[in-house]
Coordinates of C-alpha atoms and ligand atoms in Angstrom, one line a residue:
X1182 CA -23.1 -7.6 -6.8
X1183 CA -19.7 -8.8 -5.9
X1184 CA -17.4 -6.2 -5.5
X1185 CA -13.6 -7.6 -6.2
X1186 CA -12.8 -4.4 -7.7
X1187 CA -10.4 -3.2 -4.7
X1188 CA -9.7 -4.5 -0.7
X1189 CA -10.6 -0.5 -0.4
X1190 CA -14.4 -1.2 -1.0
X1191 CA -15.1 -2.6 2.6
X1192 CA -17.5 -0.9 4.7
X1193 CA -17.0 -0.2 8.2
X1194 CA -18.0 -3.1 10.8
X1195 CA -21.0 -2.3 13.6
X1196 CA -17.6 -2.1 16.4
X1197 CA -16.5 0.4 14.2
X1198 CA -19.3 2.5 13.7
X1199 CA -19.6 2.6 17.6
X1200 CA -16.0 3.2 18.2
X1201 CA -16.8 6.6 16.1
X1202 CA -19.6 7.6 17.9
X1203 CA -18.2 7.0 20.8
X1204 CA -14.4 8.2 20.4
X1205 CA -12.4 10.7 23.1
X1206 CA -11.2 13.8 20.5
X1207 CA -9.5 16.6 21.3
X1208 CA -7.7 18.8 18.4
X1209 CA -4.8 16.7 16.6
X1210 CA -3.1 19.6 15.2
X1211 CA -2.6 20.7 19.0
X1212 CA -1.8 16.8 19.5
X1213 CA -4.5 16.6 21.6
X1214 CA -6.4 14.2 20.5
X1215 CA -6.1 11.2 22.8
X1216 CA -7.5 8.3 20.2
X1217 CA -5.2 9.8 17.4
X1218 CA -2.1 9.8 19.8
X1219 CA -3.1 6.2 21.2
X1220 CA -3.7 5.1 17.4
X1221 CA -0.3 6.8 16.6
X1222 CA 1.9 5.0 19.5
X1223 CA 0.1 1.6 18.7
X1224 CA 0.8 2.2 15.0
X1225 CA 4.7 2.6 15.7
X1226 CA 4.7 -0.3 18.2
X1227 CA 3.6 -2.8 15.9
X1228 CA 6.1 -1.9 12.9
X1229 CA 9.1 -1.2 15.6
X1230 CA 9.4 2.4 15.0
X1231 CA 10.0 5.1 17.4
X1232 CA 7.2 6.9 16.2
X1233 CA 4.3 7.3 13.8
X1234 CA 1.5 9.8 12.0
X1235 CA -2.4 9.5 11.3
X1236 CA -2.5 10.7 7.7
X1237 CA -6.0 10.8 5.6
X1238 CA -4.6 8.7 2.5
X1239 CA -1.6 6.5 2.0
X1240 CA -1.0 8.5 -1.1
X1241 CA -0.6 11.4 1.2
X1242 CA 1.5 9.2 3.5
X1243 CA 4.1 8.4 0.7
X1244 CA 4.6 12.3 -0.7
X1245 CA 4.9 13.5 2.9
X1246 CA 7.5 10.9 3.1
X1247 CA 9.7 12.0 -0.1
X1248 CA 9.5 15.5 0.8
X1249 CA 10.5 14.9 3.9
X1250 CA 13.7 12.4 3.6
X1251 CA 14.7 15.0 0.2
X1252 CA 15.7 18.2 -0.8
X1253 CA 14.1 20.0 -3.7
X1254 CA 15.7 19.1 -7.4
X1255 CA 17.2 15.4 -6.3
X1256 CA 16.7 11.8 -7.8
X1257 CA 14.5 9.6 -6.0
X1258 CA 15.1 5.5 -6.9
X1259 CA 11.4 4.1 -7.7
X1260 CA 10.3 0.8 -9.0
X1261 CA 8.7 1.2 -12.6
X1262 CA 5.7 -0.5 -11.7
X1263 CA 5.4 0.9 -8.1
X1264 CA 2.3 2.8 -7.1
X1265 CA 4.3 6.3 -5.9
X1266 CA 5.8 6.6 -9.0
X1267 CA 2.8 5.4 -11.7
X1268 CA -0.7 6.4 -9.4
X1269 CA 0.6 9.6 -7.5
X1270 CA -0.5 12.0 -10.3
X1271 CA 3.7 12.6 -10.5
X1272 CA 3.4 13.4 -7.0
X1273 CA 7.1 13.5 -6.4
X1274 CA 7.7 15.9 -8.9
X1275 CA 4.7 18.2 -7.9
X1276 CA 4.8 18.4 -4.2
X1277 CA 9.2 17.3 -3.6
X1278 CA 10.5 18.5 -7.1
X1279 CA 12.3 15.5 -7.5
X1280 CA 13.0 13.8 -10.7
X1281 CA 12.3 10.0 -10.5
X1282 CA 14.6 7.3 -11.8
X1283 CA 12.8 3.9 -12.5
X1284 CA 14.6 0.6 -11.6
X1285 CA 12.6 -2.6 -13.5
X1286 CA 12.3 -4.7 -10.5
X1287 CA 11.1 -7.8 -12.8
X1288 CA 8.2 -10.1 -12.6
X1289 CA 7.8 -10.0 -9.1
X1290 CA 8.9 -6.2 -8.3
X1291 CA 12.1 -7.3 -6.3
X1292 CA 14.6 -4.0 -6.7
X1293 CA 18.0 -5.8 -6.1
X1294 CA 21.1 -4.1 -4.4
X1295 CA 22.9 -4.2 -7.8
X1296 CA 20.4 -1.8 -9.6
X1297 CA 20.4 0.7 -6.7
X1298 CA 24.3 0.7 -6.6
X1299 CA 23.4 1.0 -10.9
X1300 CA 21.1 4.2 -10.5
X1301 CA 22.8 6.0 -7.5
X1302 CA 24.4 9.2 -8.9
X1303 CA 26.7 11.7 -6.9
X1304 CA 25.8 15.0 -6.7
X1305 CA 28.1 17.0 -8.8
X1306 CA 28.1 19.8 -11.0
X1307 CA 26.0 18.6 -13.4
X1308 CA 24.2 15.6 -11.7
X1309 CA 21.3 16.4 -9.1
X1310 CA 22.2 13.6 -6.4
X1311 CA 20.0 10.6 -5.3
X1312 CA 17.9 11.4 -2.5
X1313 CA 15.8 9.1 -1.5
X1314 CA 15.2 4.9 -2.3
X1315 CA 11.4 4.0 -2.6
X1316 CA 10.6 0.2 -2.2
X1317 CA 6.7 -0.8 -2.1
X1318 CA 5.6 -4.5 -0.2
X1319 CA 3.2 -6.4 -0.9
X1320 CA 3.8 -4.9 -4.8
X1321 CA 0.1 -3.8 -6.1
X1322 CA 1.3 -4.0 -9.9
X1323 CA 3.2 -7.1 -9.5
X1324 CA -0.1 -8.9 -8.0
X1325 CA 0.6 -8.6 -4.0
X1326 CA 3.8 -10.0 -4.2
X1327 CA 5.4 -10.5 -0.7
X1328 CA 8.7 -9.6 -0.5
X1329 CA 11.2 -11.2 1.9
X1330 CA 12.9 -9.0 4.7
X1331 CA 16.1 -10.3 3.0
X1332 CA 15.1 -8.8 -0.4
X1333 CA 13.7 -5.7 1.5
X1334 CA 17.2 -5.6 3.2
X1335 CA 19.8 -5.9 0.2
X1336 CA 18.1 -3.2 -1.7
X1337 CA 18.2 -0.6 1.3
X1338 CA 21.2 -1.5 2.9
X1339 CA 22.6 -0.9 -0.6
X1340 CA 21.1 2.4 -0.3
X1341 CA 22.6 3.3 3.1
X1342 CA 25.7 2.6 1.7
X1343 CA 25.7 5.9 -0.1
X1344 CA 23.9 7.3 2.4
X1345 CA 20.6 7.4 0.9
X1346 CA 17.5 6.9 3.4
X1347 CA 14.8 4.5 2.1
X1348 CA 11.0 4.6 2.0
X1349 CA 8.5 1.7 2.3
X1350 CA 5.3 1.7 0.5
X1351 CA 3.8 -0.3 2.8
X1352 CA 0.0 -0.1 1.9
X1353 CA -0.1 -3.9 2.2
X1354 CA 2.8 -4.4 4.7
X1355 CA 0.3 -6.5 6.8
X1356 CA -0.5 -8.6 3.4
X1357 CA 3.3 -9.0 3.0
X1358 CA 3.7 -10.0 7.3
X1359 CA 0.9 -12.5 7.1
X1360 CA 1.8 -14.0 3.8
X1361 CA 5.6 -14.3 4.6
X1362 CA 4.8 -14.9 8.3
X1363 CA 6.9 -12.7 10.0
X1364 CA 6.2 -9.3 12.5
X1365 CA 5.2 -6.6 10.2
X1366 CA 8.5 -5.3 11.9
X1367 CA 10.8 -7.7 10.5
X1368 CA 10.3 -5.9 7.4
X1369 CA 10.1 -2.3 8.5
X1370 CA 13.4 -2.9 10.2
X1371 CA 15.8 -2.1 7.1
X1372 CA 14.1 1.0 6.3
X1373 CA 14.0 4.5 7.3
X1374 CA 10.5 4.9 7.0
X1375 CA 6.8 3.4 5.9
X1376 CA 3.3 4.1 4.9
X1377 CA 0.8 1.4 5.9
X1378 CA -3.4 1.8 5.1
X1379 CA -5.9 0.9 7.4
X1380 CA -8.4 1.1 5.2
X1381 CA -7.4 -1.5 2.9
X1382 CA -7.3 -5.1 4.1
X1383 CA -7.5 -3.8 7.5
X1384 CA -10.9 -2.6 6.8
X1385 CA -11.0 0.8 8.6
X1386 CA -13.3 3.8 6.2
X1387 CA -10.3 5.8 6.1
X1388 CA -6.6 6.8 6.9
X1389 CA -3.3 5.4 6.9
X1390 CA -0.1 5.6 8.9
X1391 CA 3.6 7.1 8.1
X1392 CA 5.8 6.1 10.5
X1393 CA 9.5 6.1 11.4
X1394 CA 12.2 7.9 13.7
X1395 CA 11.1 10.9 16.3
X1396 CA 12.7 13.1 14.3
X1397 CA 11.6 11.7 10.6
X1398 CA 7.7 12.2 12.5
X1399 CA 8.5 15.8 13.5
X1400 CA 9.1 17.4 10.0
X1401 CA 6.4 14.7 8.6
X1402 CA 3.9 16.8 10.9
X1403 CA 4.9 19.8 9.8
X1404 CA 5.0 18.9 6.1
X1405 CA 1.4 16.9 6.8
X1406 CA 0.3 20.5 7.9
X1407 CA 2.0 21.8 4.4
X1408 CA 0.1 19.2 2.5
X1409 CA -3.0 20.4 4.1
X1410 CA -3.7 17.1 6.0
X1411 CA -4.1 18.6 9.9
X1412 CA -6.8 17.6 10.7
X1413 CA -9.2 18.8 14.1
X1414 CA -11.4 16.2 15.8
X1415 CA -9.6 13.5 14.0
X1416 CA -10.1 10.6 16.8
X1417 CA -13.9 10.0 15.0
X1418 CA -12.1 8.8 12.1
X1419 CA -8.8 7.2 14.0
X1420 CA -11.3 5.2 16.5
X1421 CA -12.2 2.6 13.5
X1422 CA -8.4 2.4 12.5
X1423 CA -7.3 1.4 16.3
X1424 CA -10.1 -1.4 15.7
X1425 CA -8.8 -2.4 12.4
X1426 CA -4.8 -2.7 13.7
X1427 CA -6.4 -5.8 15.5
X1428 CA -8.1 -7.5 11.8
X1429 CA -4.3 -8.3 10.8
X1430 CA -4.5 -12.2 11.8
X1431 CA -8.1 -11.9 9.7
X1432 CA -5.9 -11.4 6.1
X1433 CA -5.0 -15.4 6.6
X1434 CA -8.9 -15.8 5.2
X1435 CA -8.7 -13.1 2.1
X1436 CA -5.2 -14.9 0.7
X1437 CA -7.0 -18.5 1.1
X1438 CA -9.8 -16.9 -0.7
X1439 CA -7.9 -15.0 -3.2
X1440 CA -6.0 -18.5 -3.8
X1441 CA -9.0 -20.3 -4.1
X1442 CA -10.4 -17.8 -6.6
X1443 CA -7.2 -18.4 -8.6
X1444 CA -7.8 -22.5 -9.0
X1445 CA -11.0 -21.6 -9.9
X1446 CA -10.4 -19.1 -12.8
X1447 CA -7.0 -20.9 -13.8
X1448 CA -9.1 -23.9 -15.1
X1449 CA -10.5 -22.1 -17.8
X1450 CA -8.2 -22.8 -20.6
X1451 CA -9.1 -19.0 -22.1
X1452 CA -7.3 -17.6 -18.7
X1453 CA -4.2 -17.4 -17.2
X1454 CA -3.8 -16.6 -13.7
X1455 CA -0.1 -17.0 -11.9
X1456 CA -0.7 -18.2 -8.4
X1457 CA -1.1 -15.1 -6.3
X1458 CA 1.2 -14.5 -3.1
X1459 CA -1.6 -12.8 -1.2
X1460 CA -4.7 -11.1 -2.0
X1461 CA -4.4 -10.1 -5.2
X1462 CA -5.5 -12.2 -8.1
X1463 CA -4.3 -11.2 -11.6
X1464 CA -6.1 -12.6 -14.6
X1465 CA -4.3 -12.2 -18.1
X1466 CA -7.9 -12.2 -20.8
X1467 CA -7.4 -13.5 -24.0
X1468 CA -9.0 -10.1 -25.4
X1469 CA -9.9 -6.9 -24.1
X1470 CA -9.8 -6.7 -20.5
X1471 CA -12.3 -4.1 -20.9
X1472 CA -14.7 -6.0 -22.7
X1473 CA -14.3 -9.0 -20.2
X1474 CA -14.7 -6.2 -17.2
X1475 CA -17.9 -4.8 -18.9
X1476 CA -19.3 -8.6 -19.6
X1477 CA -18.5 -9.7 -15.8
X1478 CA -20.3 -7.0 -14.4
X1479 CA -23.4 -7.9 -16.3
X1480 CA -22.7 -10.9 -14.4
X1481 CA -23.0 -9.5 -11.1
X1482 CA -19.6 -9.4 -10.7
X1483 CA -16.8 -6.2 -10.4
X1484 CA -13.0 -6.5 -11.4
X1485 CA -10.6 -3.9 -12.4
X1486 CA -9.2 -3.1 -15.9
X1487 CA -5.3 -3.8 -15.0
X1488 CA -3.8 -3.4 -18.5
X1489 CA -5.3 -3.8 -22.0
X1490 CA -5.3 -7.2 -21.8
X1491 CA -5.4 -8.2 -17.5
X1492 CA -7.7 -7.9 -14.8
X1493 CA -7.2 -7.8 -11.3
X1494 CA -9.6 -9.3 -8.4
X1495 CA -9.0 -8.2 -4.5
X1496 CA -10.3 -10.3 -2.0
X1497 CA -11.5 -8.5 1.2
X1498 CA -13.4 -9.2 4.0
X1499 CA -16.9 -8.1 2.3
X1500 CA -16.3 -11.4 0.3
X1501 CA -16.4 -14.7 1.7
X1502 CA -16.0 -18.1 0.4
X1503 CA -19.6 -18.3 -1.3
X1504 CA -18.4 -14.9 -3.0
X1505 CA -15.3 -16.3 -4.6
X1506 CA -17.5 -19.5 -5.9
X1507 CA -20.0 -16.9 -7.6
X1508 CA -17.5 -15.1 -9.5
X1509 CA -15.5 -18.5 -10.7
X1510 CA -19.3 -19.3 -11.9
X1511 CA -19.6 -15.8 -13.2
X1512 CA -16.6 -15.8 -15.4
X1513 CA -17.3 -19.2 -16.8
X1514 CA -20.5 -17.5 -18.3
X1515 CA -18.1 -14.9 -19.9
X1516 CA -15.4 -17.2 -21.4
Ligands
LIG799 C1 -3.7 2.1 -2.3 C2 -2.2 2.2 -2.4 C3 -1.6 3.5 -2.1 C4 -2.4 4.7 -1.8 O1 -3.3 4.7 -0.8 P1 -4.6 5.6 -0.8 O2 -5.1 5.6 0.6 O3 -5.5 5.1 -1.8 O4 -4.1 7.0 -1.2 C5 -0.2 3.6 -2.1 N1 0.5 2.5 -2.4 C6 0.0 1.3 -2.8 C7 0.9 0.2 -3.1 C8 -1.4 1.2 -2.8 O5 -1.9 0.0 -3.2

């Protein structure tokens, strides 16, 4: 079977499972756990912050973040497509109390300076305030789009000019850094804060990073604890992500792949598949996407439903070149 379902599917390399066994740990809610704190400091080096925090899930990552940058009953600015607003189980309204106001960032989830000046409101007595600006790179719904530092710039500067701090969904940042080839930083720079995963692309089993200023990192720990996410002995688990920091130069292959998977499904004439920006491959089905899901996998082949009528493929680094050939092959048999 050929798993292009998600880049989350990856199992952990041998390094990895060695790193576990063999990881120093101490108790992270005492920060004392010396491969969390080295994981942590490495983390905030590489996307030029002053400061950053292990947490179990990027989902987790992103609602700590809100919380943290708002006060309870506020606006928050998301893109309608973007994953904290449409996959967070309403997160922001659960766990921040904010109300969210969608900006339709277009087909390539760019959320431009005019539409945050459009859907900033003053606090008044009748209007709650906007709190908080969420932006997401590479944008999952969009197909991995990459989006520029400039874009990722004019939208939060815009922002700041109300004085509204800004949060990156970065669960793909590296995607975005490798595609657009700049330093992750580059595009962390505008921004008040970001969530990365390791255990995407990156390939670690679990966690992901939040990181930002000193003091953004202080209350995130203490709303992490809130959340429930404090976790003991946590170096077993941080060990694999120090290793996977260093598989960022590796997401070169899954965009080549994900490019050559494109070719290869775009010359069916029942399929169309817009080129993708990094490794995510969306595939607009003449019918159900369900029924071409369910037909695939009888074809030893796994894609996700994406809407009723698209599909999405993830390249990862549990498929290789021969992979992407047997599921072109494979979805030739289903057209
Ligand atoms: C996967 C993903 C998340 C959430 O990460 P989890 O670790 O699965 O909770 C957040 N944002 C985007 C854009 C994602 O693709």
């Amino acid at each position: 079977m050929h798993d292009f379902r998600s880049d989350t599917v990856t199992r952990p390399s041998d390094a990895m499972r060695e790193a576990m066994r063999d990881a120093d740990v101490g108790d992270d809610v005492y920060g004392e756990d010396p491969t969390v704190n080295d994981l942590e400091a490495r983390a905030a080096d590489l996307v030029g912050t002053e400061a950053a925090l292990y947490v179990p899930t990027g989902t987790m990552g992103n609602q700590i973040a809100a919380r943290t940058h708002t006060d309870r009953g506020q606006e928050v600015l998301v893109e309608r497509e973007s994953h904290i607003y449409k996959w967070e189980l309403g997160g922001l309204a659960q766990h921040a109390g904010l109300q969210a106001r969608t900006i339709d960032g277009g087909d390539r989830g760019v959320v431009t300076a005019d539409q945050v000046h459009d859907g900033y409101v003053d606090a008044d007595s009748h209007r709650p305030g906007t709190g908080l600006l969420c932006l997401e790179n590479t944008h999952n719904s969009k197909g991995g789009t990459a989006i520029s530092a400039d874009d990722i710039a004019a939208a939060a500067d815009a922002a700041h000019d109300h004085g509204v701090p800004v949060h990156l969904d970065g669960a793909r940042l590296f995607n975005a850094a490798a595609a657009l080839d700049v330093p992750a930083s580059d595009l962390v720079d505008p921004v008040d804060s970001v969530m990365f995963c390791l255990s995407k692309g990156l390939g670690a089993p679990v966690g992901s990073m939040l990181a930002g200023s000193e003091q953004f990192i202080e209350d995130a720990r203490r709303v992490r604890k809130l959340f429930g996410g404090g976790m003991r002995q946590a170096g077993v688990i941080a060990a694999p992500g120090l290793l996977a920091l260093e598989n960022r130069s590796r997401l070169h292959e899954d965009h080549a792949n994900a490019r050559q998977l494109a070719e290869g499904l775009g010359a069916y004439d029942a399929l169309t598949v817009p080129e993708p920006e990094t490794n995510i491959v969306i595939v607009e089905t003449p019918d159900s996407a369900e029924a071409f899901v369910e037909a695939l996998e009888a074809e030893g082949v796994l894609a996700s439903v994406f809407g009723p009528q698209r599909v999405r493929f993830c390249t990862h680094w549990d498929v290789d070149g021969e992979a992407v050939e047997a599921a072109v092959d494979a979805v030739g048999r289903v057209v």
